Coordinates of C-alpha atoms and ligand atoms in Angstrom, one line a residue:
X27 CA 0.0 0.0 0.0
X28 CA 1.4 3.5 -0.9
X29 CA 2.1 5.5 2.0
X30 CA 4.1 8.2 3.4
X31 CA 7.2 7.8 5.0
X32 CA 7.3 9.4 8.7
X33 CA 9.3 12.0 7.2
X34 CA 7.4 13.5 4.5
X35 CA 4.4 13.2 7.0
X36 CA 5.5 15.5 9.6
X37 CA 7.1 17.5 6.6
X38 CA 3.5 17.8 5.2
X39 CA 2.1 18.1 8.7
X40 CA 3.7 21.4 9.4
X41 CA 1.3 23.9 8.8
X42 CA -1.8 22.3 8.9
X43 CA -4.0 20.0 6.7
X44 CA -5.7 23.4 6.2
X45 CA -2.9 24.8 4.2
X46 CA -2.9 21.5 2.2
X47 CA -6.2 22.1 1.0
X48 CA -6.0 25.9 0.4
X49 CA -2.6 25.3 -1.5
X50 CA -4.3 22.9 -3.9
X51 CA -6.7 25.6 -5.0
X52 CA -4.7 27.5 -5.6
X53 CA -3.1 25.1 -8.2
X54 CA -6.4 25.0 -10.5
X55 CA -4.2 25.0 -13.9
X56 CA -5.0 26.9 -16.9
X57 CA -8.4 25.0 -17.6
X58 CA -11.4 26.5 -18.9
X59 CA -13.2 25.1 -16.0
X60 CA -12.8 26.7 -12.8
X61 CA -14.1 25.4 -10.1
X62 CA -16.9 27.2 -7.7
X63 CA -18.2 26.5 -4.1
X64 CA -22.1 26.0 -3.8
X65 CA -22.8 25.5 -0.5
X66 CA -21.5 27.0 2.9
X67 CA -21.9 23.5 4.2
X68 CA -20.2 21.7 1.5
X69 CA -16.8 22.5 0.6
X70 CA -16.8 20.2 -2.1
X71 CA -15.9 22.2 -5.7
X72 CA -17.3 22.1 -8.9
X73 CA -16.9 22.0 -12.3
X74 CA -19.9 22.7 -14.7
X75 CA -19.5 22.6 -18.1
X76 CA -19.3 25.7 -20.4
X77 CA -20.4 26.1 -24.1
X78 CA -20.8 22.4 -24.5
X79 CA -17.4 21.4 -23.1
X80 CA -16.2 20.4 -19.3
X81 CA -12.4 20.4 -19.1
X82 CA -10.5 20.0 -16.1
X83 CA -7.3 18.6 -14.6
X84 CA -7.7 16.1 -12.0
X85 CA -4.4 14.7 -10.3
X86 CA -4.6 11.4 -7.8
X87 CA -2.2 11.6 -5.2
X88 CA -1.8 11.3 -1.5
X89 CA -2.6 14.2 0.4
X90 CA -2.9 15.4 3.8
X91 CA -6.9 15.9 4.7
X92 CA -8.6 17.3 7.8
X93 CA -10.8 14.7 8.5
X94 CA -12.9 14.7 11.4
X95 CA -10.9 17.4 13.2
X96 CA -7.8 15.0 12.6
X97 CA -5.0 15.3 9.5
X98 CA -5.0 11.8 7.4
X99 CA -3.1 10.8 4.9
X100 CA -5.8 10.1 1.7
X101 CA -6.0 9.4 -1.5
X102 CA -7.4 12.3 -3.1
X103 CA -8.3 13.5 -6.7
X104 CA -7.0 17.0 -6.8
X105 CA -6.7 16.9 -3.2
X106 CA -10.0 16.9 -2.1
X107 CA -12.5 14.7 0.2
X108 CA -14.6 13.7 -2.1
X109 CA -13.4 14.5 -5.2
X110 CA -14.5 17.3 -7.0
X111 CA -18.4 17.3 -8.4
X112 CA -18.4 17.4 -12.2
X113 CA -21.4 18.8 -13.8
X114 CA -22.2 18.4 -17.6
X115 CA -25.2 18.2 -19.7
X116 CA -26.3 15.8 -22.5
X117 CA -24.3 16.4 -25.9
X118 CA -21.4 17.9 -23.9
X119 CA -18.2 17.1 -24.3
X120 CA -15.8 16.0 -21.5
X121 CA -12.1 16.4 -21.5
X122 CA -10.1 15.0 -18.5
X123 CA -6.4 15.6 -18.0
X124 CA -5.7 13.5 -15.7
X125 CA -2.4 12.9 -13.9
X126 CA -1.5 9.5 -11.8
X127 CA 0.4 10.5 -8.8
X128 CA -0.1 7.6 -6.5
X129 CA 2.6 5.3 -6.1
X130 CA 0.3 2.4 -7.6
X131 CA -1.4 2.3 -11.5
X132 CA -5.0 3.6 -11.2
X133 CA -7.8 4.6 -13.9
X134 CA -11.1 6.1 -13.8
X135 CA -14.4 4.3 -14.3
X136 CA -17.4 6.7 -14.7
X137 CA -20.3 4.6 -12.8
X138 CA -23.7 5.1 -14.4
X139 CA -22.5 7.3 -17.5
X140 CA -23.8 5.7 -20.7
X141 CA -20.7 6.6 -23.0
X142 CA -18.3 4.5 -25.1
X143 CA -16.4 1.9 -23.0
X144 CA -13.5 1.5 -25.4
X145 CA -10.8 4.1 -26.2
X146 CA -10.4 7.1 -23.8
X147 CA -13.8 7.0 -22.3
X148 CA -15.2 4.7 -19.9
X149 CA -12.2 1.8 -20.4
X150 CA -11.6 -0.1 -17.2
X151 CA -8.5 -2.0 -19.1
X152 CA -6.8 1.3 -19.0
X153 CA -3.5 1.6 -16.9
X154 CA -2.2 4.7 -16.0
X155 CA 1.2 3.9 -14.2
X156 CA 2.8 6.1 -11.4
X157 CA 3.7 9.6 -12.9
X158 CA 1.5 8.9 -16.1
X159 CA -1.0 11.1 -17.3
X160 CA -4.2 10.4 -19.8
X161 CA -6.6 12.5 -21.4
X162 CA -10.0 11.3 -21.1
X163 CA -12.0 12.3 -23.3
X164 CA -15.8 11.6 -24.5
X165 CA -18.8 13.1 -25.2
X166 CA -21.9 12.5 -23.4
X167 CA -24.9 11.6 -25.6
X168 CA -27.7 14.2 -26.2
X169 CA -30.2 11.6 -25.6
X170 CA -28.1 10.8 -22.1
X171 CA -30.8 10.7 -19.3
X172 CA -30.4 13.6 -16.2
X173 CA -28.2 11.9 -13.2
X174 CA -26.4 11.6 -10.2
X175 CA -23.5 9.4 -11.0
X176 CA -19.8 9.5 -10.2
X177 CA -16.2 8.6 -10.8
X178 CA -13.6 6.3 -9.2
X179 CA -10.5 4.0 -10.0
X180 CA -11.3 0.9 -11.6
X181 CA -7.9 -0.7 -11.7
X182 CA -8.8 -4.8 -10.9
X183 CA -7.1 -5.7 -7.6
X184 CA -6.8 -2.2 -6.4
X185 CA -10.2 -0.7 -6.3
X186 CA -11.3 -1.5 -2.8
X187 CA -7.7 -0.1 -1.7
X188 CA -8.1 3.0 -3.6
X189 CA -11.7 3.8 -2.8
X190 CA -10.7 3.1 0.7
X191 CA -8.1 5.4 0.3
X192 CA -10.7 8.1 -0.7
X193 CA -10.9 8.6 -4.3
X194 CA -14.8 9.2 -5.5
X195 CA -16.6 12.1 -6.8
X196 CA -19.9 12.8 -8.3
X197 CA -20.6 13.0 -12.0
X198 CA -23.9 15.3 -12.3
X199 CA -25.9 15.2 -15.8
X200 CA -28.3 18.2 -15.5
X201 CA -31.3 17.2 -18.0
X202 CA -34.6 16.8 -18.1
X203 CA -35.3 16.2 -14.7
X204 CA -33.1 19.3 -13.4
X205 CA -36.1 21.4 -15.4
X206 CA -39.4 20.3 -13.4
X207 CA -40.1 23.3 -11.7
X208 CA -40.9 22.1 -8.4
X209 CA -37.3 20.3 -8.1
X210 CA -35.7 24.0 -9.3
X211 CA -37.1 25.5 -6.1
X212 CA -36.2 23.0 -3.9
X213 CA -32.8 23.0 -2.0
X214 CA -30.6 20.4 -3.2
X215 CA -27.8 19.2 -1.4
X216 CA -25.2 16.2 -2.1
X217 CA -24.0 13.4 0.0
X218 CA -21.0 11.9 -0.8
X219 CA -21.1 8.7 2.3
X220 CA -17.5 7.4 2.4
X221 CA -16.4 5.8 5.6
X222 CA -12.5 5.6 6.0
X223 CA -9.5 3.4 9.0
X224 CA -7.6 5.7 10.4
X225 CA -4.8 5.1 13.0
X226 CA -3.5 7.5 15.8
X227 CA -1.1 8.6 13.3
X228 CA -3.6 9.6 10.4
X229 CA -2.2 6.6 8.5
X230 CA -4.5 4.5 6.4
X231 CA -4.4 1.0 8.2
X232 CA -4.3 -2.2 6.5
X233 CA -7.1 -4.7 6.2
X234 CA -6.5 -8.0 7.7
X235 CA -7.6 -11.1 5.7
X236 CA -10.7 -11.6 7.2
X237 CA -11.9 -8.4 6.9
X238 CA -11.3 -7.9 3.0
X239 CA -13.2 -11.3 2.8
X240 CA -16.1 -9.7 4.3
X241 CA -15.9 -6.4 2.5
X242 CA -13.7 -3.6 4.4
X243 CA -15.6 -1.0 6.4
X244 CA -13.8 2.0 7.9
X245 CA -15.0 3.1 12.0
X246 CA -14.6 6.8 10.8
X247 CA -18.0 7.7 8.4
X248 CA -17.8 11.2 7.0
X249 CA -20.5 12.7 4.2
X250 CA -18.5 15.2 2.4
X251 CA -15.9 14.4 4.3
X252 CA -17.3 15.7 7.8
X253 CA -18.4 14.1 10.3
X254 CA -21.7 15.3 11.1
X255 CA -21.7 17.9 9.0
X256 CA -25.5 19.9 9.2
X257 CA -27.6 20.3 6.0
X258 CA -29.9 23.1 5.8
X259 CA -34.3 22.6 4.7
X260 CA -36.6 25.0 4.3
X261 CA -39.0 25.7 6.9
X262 CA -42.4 24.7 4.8
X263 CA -40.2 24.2 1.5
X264 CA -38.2 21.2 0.2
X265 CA -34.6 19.4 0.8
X266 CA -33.4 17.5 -3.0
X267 CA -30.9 15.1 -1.6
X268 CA -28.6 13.6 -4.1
X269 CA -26.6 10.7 -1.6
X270 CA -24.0 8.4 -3.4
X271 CA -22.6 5.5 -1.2
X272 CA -18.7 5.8 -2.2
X273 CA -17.4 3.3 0.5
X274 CA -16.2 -0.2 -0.6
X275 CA -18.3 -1.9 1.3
X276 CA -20.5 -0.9 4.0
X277 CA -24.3 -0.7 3.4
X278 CA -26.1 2.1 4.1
X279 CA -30.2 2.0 5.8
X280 CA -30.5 5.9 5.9
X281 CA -33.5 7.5 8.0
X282 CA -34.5 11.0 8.8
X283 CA -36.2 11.4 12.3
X284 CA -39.6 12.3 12.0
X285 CA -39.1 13.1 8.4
X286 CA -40.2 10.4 5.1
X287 CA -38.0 10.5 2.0
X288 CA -40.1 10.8 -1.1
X289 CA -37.8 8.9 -3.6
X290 CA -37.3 10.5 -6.9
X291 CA -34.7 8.7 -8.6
X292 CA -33.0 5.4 -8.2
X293 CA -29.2 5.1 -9.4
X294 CA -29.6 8.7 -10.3
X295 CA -31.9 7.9 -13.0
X296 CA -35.7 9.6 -13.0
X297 CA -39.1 7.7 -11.2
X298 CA -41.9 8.5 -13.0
X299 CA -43.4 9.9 -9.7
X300 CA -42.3 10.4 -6.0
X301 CA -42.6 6.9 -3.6
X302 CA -42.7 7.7 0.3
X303 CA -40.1 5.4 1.5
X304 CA -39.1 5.5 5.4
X305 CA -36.0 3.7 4.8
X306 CA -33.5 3.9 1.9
X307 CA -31.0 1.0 1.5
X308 CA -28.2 2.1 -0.3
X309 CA -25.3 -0.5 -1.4
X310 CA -21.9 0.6 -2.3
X311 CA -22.0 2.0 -5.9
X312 CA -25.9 3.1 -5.4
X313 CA -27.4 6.5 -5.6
X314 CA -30.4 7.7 -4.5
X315 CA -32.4 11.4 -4.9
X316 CA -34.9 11.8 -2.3
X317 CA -36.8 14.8 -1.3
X318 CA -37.7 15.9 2.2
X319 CA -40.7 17.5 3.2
X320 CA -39.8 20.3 5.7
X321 CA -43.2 20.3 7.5
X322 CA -41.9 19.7 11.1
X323 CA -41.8 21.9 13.9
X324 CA -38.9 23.6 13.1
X325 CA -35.5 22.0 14.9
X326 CA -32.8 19.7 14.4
X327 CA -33.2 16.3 13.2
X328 CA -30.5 13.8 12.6
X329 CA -29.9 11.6 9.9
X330 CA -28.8 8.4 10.8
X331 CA -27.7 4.7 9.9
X332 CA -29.4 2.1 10.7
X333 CA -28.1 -1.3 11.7
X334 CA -28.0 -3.8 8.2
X335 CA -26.5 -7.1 8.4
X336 CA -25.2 -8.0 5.4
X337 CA -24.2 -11.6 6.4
X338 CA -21.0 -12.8 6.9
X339 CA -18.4 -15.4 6.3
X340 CA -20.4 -17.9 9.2
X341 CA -18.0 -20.6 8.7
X342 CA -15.2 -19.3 9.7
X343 CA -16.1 -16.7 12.2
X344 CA -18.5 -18.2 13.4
X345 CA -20.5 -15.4 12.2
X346 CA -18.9 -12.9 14.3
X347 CA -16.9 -11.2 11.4
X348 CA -17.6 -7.7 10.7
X349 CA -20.2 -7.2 13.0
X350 CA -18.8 -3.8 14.8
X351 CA -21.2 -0.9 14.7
X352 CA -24.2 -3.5 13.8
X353 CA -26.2 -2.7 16.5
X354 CA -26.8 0.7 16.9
X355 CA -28.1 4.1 14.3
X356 CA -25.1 6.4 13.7
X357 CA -26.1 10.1 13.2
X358 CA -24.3 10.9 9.8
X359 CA -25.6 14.4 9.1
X360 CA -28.2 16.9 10.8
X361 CA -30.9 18.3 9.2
X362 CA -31.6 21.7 10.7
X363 CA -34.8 24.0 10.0
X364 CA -34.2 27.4 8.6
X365 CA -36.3 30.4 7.5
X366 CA -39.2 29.9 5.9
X367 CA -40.1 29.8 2.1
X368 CA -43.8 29.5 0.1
X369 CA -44.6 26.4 0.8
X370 CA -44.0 23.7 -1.6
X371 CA -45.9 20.7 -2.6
X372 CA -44.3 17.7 -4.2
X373 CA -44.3 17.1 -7.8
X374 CA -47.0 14.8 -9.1
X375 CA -45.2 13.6 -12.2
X376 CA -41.5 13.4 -12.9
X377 CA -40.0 11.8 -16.1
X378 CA -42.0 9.0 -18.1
X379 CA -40.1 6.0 -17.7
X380 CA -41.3 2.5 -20.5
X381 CA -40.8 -0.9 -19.6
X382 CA -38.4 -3.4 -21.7
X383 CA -40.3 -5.4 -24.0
X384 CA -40.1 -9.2 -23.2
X385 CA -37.1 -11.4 -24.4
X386 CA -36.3 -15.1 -24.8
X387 CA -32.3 -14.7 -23.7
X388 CA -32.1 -15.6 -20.3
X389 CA -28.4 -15.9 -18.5
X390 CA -28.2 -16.8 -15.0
X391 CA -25.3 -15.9 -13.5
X392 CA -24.7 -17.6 -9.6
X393 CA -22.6 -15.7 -7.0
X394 CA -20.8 -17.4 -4.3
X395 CA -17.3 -17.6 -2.7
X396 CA -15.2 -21.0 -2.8
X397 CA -11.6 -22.0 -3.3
X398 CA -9.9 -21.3 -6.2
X399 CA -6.8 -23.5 -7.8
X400 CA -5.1 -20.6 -8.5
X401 CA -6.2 -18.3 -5.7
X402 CA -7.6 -20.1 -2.6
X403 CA -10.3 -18.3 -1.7
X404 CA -11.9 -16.2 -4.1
X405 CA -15.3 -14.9 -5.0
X406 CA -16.9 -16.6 -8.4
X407 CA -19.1 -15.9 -10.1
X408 CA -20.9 -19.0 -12.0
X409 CA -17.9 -20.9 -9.8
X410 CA -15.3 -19.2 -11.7
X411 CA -12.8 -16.0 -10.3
X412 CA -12.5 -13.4 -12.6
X413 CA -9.9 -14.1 -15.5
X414 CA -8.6 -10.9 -17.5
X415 CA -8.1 -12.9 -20.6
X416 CA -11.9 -14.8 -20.3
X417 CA -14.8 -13.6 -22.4
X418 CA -17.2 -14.7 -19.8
X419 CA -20.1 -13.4 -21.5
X420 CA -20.7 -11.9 -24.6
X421 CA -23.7 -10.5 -26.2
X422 CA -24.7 -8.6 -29.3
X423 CA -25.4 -4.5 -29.4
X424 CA -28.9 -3.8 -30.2
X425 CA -30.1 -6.9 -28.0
X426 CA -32.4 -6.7 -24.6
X427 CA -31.7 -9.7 -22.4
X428 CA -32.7 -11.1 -19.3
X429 CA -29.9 -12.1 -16.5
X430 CA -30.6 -14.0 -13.6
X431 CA -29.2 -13.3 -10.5
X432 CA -28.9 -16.0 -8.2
X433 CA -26.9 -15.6 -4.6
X434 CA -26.4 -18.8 -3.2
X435 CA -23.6 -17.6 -1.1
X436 CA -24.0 -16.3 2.7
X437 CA -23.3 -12.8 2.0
X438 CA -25.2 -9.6 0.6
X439 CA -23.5 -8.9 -3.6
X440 CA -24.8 -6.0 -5.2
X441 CA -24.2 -6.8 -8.5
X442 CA -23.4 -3.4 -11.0
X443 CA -23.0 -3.5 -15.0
X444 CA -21.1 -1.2 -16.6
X445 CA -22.3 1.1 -19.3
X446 CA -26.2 0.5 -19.6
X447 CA -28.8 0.7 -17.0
X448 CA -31.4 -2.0 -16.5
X449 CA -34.7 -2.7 -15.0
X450 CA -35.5 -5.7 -12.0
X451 CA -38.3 -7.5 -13.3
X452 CA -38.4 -10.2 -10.1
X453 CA -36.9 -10.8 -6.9
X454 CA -37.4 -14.7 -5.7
X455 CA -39.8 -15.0 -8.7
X456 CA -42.1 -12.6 -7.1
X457 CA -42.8 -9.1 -9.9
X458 CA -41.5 -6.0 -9.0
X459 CA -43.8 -3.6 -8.8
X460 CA -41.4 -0.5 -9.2
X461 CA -40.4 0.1 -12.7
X462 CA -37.1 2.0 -12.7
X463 CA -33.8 2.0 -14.2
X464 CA -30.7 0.8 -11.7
X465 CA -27.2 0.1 -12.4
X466 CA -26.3 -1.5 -9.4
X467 CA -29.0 -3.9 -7.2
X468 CA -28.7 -5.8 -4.1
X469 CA -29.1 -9.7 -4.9
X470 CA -29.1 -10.1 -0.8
X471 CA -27.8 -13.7 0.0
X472 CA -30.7 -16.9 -0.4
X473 CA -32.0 -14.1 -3.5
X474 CA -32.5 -14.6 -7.5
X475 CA -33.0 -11.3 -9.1
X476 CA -34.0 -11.2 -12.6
X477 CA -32.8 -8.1 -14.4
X478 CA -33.6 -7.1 -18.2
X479 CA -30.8 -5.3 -19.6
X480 CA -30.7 -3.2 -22.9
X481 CA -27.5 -3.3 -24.9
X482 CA -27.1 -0.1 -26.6
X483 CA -24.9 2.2 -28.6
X484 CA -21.5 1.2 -27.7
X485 CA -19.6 -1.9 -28.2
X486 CA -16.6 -3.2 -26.7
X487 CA -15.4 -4.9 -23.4
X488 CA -16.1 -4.0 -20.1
X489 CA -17.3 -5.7 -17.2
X490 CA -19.7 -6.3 -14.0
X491 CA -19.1 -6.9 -10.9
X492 CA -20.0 -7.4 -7.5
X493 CA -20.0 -3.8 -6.2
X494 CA -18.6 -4.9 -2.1
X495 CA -14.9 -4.1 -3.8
X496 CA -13.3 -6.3 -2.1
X497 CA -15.0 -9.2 -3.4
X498 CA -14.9 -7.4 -7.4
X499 CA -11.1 -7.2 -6.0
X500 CA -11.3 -11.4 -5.0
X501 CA -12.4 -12.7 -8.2
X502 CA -16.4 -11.9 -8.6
X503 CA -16.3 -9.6 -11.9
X504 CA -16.5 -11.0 -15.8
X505 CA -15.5 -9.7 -18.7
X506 CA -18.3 -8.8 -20.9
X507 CA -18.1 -8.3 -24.6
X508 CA -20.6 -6.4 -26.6
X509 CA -20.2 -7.3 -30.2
X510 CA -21.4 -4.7 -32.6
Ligands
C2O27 CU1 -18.7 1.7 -9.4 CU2 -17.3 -1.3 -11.8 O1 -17.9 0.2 -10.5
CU28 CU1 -20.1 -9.3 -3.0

């Protein structure tokens, strides 16, 4: 694992994390995109796209963060916990210079972006080696649907490290339903859930064996990087939440005292209307965009997570492993009331959304750990670890087809595709009532999930996975080629 040595910590120390962060804003290069602060609340920057194009340098490197009151030594994309929020619209064009200062190869996957997945664009088979630098470039599609998606490394192996290590940001498209009228006068507000292991030293600690088999989990949990941090409502108005979970592998069961969340888009893509939900289960790699009534009495309210048990390795910990913070709600954020606005009623309808026509191909695909000749332990999928030179399943642009999803393991996979959404059609054979387009859904352990899948526009190879990056990491992703 890349790391600091004692002496350029203490060298980077002196002067504050604070300094650190300032420093690197002031390093913004000579990039049509400059980056502009929102929110007093969030400190995360942004870059928004101008005449058509959003350009930007973005560096990965370690860097000193103030987190939680604390410096630690992250991975960072241009410094910053989370990375920058990069906004664009549909037809724009997106040019990335970006520059690999870790002291491991990286690239970028753009989760939930429907854009070419060969070339300079959405390519997981990249490698951009230590002191390497790539342009990424592609253009968005015009017909690309409004979003909250995001950005991380995708390097096979490395990703649970590296996300661990920090390195996520959100990928806004601002469409269609960025226009309803109702959603333009609500408050919006992104959460960006990472949780991070920290030692006395602000040293990233290792992950013992057991705990990558289980999926690592960090005891620090930050939303844009705070601890705590408080998010403003309107008294009588409405709160947009736009929450991404960017850790590796905890789950997330989010709940707002006294408050519903009126879901308005699952994976970042559109509902057709609002669904009341008390509850929202979010799985690494899942969005959600919720809005919040603010028709309390006006006060403080916190947001909290709930206890999930995502199931665990039973036979060999005797199903102790990973069970720390199970038991009891952490507050993550606070919701506090401020001054009134004309009150706001939710919108009735949001963005039409069609269901897949039926199809004959049906693939099942079964997830579950076991040993592995070459590995020992691994994660399979259809009893085989991933294999980078294996075409594990290839299918032809143009095609909708069904996948089952079938857990027989004794943990929790949410299973993500790259490059097109899908719909569920059926959990234990039982219809799904919601009809919505996901890229990443939880296929809990004992589950089959059926899934109908749309290839479109883009051929190439790319890959799913099993979005708890450790087990992506241990062997459960394929290779998937789209043949044009
Ligand atoms: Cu967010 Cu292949 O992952
Ligand atoms: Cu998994």
């Amino acid at each position: 694992m890349a790391k600091l040595s004692r002496r350029q910590f203490i060298a980077l120390g002196v002067g504050g994390a604070g300094i650190a962060i300032v420093g690197n804003w002031l390093h913004q290069k000579t990039i049509s995109s400059q980056p502009i602060l929102k929110s007093s609340t969030n400190p995360t920057p942004v870059y928004q796209s101008s005449k058509g194009l959003l350009e930007l340098d973005l560096e990965a490197s370690e860097h000193l963060v103030d987190l939680a009151g604390q410096p630690a030594s992250l991975l960072t994309y241009n410094g910053q916990i989370p990375a920058p929020r990069l906004e664009a619209k549909p037809g724009d064009k997106v040019r990335i210079h970006f520059t690999n200062n870790l002291q491991q190869p990286t690239n970028i996957h753009y989760h939930g972006l429907h854009i070419p997945i060969t070339g300079n664009a959405d390519n997981v088979f990249l490698i951009i080696k230590p002191g390497k630098k790539l342009t990424y470039e592609f253009q968005i599609p015009a017909s690309h649907p409004s979003g909250t998606f995001w950005y991380h490394p995708h390097l096979h192996g490395l990703v649970a490290e590296q996300l661990f290590g920090g390195l996520a940001g959100l990928f806004i498209v601002r469409g269609e339903l960025d226009e309803n009228s109702v959603l333009q006068a609500a408050q919006e507000e992104f959460l960006v859930l990472q949780d991070f292991s920290i030692d006395r030293q602000g040293r990233r600690s290792d992950s013992a064996h057991m705990s990558l088999m289980m999926g690592r989990e960090g005891n620090v949990i930050t939303v844009n990087g705070q601890v705590n941090p408080s998010i403003a409502i309107p008294e009588g108005g409405l709160l947009r939440l736009r929450i991404l979970n960017a850790s590796p592998s905890r789950f997330y069961r989010l709940a707002l005292e006294d408050h519903s969340f009126y879901q308005i888009a699952t994976d970042g893509n559109s509902l057709s209307e609002p669904i009341e939900v008390a509850e929202l289960l979010l799985t690494p790699g899942q969005r959600a965009d919720v809005l919040v009534k603010g028709d309390q009495e006006s006060g403080q309210y916190r947001l909290l997570n709930l206890p999930y048990d995502r199931g665990s390795m039973g036979m060999m910990g005797g199903g102790m492993m990973g069970r720390n913070n199970r038991d009891e709600p952490i507050t993550l954020a606070t919701v506090n009331y401020e001054s009134a606005v004309d009150s706001l009623a939710l919108p009735i309808k949001l963005a039409p959304i069609s269901a897949l026509p039926e199809t004959q191909t049906v693939r099942l695909f079964e997830l579950n750990h076991g040993m592995s000749p070459a590995m020992g332990m691994a994660f399979l999928i259809n009893g085989e670890p991933y294999s980078h030179d294996v075409i594990h399943t290839q299918v032809k642009l143009n095609t909708i087809e069904d996948w089952e999803l079938i857990n027989t393991g004794v943990m929790d996979h949410p299973f993500h595709i790259h490059g097109n959404a899908f719909q569920v059609i059926s959990r234990n054979g039982q219809p799904e009532s919601l009809l919505a387009w996901r890229d990443t859904v939880l296929v809990k352990r004992g589950e089959i999930v059926r899934i109908r899948i749309p290839f479109r526009d883009f051929a190439g190879n790319t890959v799913y996975h099993c979005h708890v990056l450790d087990h992506e990491d241990l062997g459960m992703m394929g290779n998937l080629l789209i043949e044009a």
